[in-house]
mmCIF file of C-alpha atoms in Angstrom:
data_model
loop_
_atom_site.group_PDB
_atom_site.id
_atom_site.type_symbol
_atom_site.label_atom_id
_atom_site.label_comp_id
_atom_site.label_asym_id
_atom_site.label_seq_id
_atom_site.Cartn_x
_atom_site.Cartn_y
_atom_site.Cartn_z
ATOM 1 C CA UNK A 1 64.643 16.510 -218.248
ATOM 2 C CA UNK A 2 64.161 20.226 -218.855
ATOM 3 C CA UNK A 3 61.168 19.605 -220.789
ATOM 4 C CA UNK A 4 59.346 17.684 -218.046
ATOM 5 C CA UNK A 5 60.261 20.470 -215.467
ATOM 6 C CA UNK A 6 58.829 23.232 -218.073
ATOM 7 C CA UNK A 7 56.114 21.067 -218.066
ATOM 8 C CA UNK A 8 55.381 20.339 -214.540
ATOM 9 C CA UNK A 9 55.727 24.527 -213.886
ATOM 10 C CA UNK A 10 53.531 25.137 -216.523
ATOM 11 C CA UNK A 11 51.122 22.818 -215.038
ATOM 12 C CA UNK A 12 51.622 24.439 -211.553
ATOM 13 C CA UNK A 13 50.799 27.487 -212.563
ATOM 14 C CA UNK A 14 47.661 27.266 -215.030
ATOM 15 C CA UNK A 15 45.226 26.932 -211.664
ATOM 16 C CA UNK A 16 47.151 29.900 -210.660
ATOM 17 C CA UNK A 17 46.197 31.716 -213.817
ATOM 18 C CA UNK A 18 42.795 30.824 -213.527
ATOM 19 C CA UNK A 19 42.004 31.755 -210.112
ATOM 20 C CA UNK A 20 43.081 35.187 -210.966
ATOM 21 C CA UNK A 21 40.966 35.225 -213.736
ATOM 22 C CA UNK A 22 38.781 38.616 -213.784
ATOM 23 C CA UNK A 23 35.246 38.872 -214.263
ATOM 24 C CA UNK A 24 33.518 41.645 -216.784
ATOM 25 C CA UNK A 25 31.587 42.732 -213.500
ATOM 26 C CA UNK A 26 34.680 43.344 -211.594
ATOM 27 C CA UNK A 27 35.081 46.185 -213.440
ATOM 28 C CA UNK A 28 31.427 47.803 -212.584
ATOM 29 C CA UNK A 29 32.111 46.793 -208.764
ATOM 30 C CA UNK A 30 35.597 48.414 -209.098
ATOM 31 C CA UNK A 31 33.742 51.582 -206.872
ATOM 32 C CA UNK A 32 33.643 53.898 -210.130
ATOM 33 C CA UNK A 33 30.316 54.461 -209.659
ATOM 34 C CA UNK A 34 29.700 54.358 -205.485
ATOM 35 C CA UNK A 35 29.657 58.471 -206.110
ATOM 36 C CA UNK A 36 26.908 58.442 -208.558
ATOM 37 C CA UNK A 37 23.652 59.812 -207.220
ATOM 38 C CA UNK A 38 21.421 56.932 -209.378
ATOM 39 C CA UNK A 39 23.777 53.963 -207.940
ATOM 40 C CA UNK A 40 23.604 52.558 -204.325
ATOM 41 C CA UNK A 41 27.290 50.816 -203.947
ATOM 42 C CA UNK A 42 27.674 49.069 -200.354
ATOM 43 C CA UNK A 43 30.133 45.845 -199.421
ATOM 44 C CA UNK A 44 29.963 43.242 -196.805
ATOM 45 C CA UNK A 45 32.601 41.736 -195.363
ATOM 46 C CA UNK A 46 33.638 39.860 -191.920
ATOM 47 C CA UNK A 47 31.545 39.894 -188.419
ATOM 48 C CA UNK A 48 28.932 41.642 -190.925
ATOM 49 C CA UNK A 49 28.043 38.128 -192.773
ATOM 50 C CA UNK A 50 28.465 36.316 -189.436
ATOM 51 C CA UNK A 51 25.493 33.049 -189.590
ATOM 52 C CA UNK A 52 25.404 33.800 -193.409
ATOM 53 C CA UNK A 53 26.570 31.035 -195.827
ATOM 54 C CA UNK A 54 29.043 33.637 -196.897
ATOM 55 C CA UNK A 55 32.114 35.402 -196.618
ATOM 56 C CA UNK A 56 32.007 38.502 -199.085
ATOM 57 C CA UNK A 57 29.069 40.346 -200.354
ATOM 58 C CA UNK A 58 29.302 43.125 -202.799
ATOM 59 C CA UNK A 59 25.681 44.659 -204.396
ATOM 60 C CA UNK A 60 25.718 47.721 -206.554
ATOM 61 C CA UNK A 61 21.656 48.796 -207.131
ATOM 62 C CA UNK A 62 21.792 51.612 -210.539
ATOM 63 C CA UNK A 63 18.244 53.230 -210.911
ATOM 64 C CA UNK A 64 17.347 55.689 -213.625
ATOM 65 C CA UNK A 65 20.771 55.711 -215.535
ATOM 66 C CA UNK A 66 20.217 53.818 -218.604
ATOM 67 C CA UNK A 67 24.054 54.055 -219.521
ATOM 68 C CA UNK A 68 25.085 52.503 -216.476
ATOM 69 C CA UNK A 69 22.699 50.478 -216.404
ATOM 70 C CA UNK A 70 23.636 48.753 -219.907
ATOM 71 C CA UNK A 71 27.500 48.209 -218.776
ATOM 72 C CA UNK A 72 26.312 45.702 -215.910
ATOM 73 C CA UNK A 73 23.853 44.007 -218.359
ATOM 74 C CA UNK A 74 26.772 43.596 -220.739
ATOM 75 C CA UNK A 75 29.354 42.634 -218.070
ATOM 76 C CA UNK A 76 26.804 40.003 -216.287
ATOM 77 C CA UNK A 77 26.211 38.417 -219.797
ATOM 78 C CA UNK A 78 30.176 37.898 -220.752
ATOM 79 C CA UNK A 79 30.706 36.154 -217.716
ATOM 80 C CA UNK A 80 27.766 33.946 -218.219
ATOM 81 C CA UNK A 81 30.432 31.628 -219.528
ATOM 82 C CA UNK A 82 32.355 30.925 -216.718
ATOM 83 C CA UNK A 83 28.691 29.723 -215.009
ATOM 84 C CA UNK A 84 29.768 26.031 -213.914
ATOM 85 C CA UNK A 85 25.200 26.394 -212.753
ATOM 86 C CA UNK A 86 23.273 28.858 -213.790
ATOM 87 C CA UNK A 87 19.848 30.017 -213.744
ATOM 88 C CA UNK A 88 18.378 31.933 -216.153
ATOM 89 C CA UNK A 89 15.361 33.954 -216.985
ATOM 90 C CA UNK A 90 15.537 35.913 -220.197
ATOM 91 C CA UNK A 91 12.845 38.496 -221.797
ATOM 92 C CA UNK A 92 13.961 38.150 -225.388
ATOM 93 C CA UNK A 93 17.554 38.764 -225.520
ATOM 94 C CA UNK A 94 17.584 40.612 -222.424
ATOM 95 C CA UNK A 95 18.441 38.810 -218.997
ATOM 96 C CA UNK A 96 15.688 39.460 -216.644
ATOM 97 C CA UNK A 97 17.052 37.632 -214.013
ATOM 98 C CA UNK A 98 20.245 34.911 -213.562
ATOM 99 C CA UNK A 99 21.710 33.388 -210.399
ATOM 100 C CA UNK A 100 25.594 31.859 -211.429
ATOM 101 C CA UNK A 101 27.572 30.039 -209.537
ATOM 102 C CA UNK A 102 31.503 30.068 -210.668
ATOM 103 C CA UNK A 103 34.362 28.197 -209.661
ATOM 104 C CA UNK A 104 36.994 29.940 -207.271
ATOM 105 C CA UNK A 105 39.787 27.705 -207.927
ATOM 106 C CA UNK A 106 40.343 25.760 -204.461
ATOM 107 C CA UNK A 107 38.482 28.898 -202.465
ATOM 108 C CA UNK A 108 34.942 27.527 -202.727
ATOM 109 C CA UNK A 109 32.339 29.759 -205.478
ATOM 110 C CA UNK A 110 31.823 32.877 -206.410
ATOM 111 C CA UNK A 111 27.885 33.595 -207.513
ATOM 112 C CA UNK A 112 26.347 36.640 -209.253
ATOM 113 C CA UNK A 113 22.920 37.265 -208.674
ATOM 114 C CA UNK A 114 21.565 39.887 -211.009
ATOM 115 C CA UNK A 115 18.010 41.167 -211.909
ATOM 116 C CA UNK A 116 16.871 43.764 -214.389
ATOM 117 C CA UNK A 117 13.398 45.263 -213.624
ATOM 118 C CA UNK A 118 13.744 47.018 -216.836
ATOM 119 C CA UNK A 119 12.352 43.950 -218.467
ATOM 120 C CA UNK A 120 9.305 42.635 -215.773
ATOM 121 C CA UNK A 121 6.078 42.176 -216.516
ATOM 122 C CA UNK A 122 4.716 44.591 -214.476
ATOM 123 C CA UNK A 123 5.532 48.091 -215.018
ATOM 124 C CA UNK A 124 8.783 49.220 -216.109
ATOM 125 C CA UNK A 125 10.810 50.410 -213.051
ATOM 126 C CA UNK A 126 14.147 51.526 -214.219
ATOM 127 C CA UNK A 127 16.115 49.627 -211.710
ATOM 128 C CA UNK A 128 18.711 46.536 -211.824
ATOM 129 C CA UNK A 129 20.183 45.189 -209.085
ATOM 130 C CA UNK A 130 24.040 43.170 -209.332
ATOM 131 C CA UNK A 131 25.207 41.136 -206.572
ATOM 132 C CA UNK A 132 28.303 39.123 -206.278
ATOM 133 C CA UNK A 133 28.938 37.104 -203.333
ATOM 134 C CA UNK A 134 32.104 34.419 -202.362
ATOM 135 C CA UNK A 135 31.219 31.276 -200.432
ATOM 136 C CA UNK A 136 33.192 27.889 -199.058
ATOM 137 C CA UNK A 137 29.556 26.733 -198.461
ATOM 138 C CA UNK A 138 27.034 24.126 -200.694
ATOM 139 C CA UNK A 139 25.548 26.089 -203.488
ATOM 140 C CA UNK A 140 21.984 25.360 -202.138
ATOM 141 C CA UNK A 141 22.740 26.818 -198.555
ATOM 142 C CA UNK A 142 23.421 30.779 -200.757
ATOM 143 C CA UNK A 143 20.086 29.779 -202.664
ATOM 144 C CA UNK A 144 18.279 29.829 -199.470
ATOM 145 C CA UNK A 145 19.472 33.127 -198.510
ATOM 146 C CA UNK A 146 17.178 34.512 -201.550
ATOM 147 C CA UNK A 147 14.150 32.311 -200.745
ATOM 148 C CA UNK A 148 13.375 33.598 -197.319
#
């Protein structure tokens, strides 16, 4: 009998485990660098994302800090993994630009939107741009919000 309790906790509490799961780019969003004069931190919450498909919006914009700016390309390509859809467009190695959608474990998604202009075609602007967002809405409703 104790084994079937142990069991049914242990069941219980995996979800639990994975909801609290962190993301690499939490720790680049963690405000460390909302002082920095080549990063542009700024967070959306509440009556702010009222009519938008979304209920948290986080964006941190680096420009001209190549150290910085390699962290969130490194932290946005370890969590590509945990992508249940993902789009992807890659220049070489490099990711140019990805849209993810991850699960949030019973609280709807969590998507990170992320583009390096380090890597476009034209001209090589030395910016990137991160954005994570959280949403109880249909993936394709937060798609439209970047195809206006």
């Amino acid at each position: 009998m104790k084994h079937y309790i142990l069991l049914l906790l242990a069941a219980l509490c995996f979800p639990i485990a994975l909801a609290a799961q962190e993301l690499r780019i939490d720790k680049v969003l963690d405000g460390r660098y909302r002082k920095n004069v080549h990063t542009t931190d700024v967070i959306y919450t509440g009556e702010h994302l009222s009519g938008m498909p979304i209920s948290y919006y986080h964006s941190l914009t680096v420009e001209d800090d190549e150290q910085i700016m390699e962290a969130v390309a490194r932290a946005v390509a370890a969590d590509e993994k945990y992508a249940l859809e993902k789009e992807i467009t890659r220049v070489g190695q490099h990711i140019f630009f990805c849209f993810f959608r991850i699960n949030n474990y019973g609280m709807g998604s969590r998507y990170i939107v992320f583009k390096d202009m380090r890597y476009a075609s034209s001209g090589k602007k030395q910016q990137q741009t991160l954005i994570y967002m959280e949403s109880t809405k249909n993936p394709e409703d937060v798609r439209k919000m970047f195809k206006k």
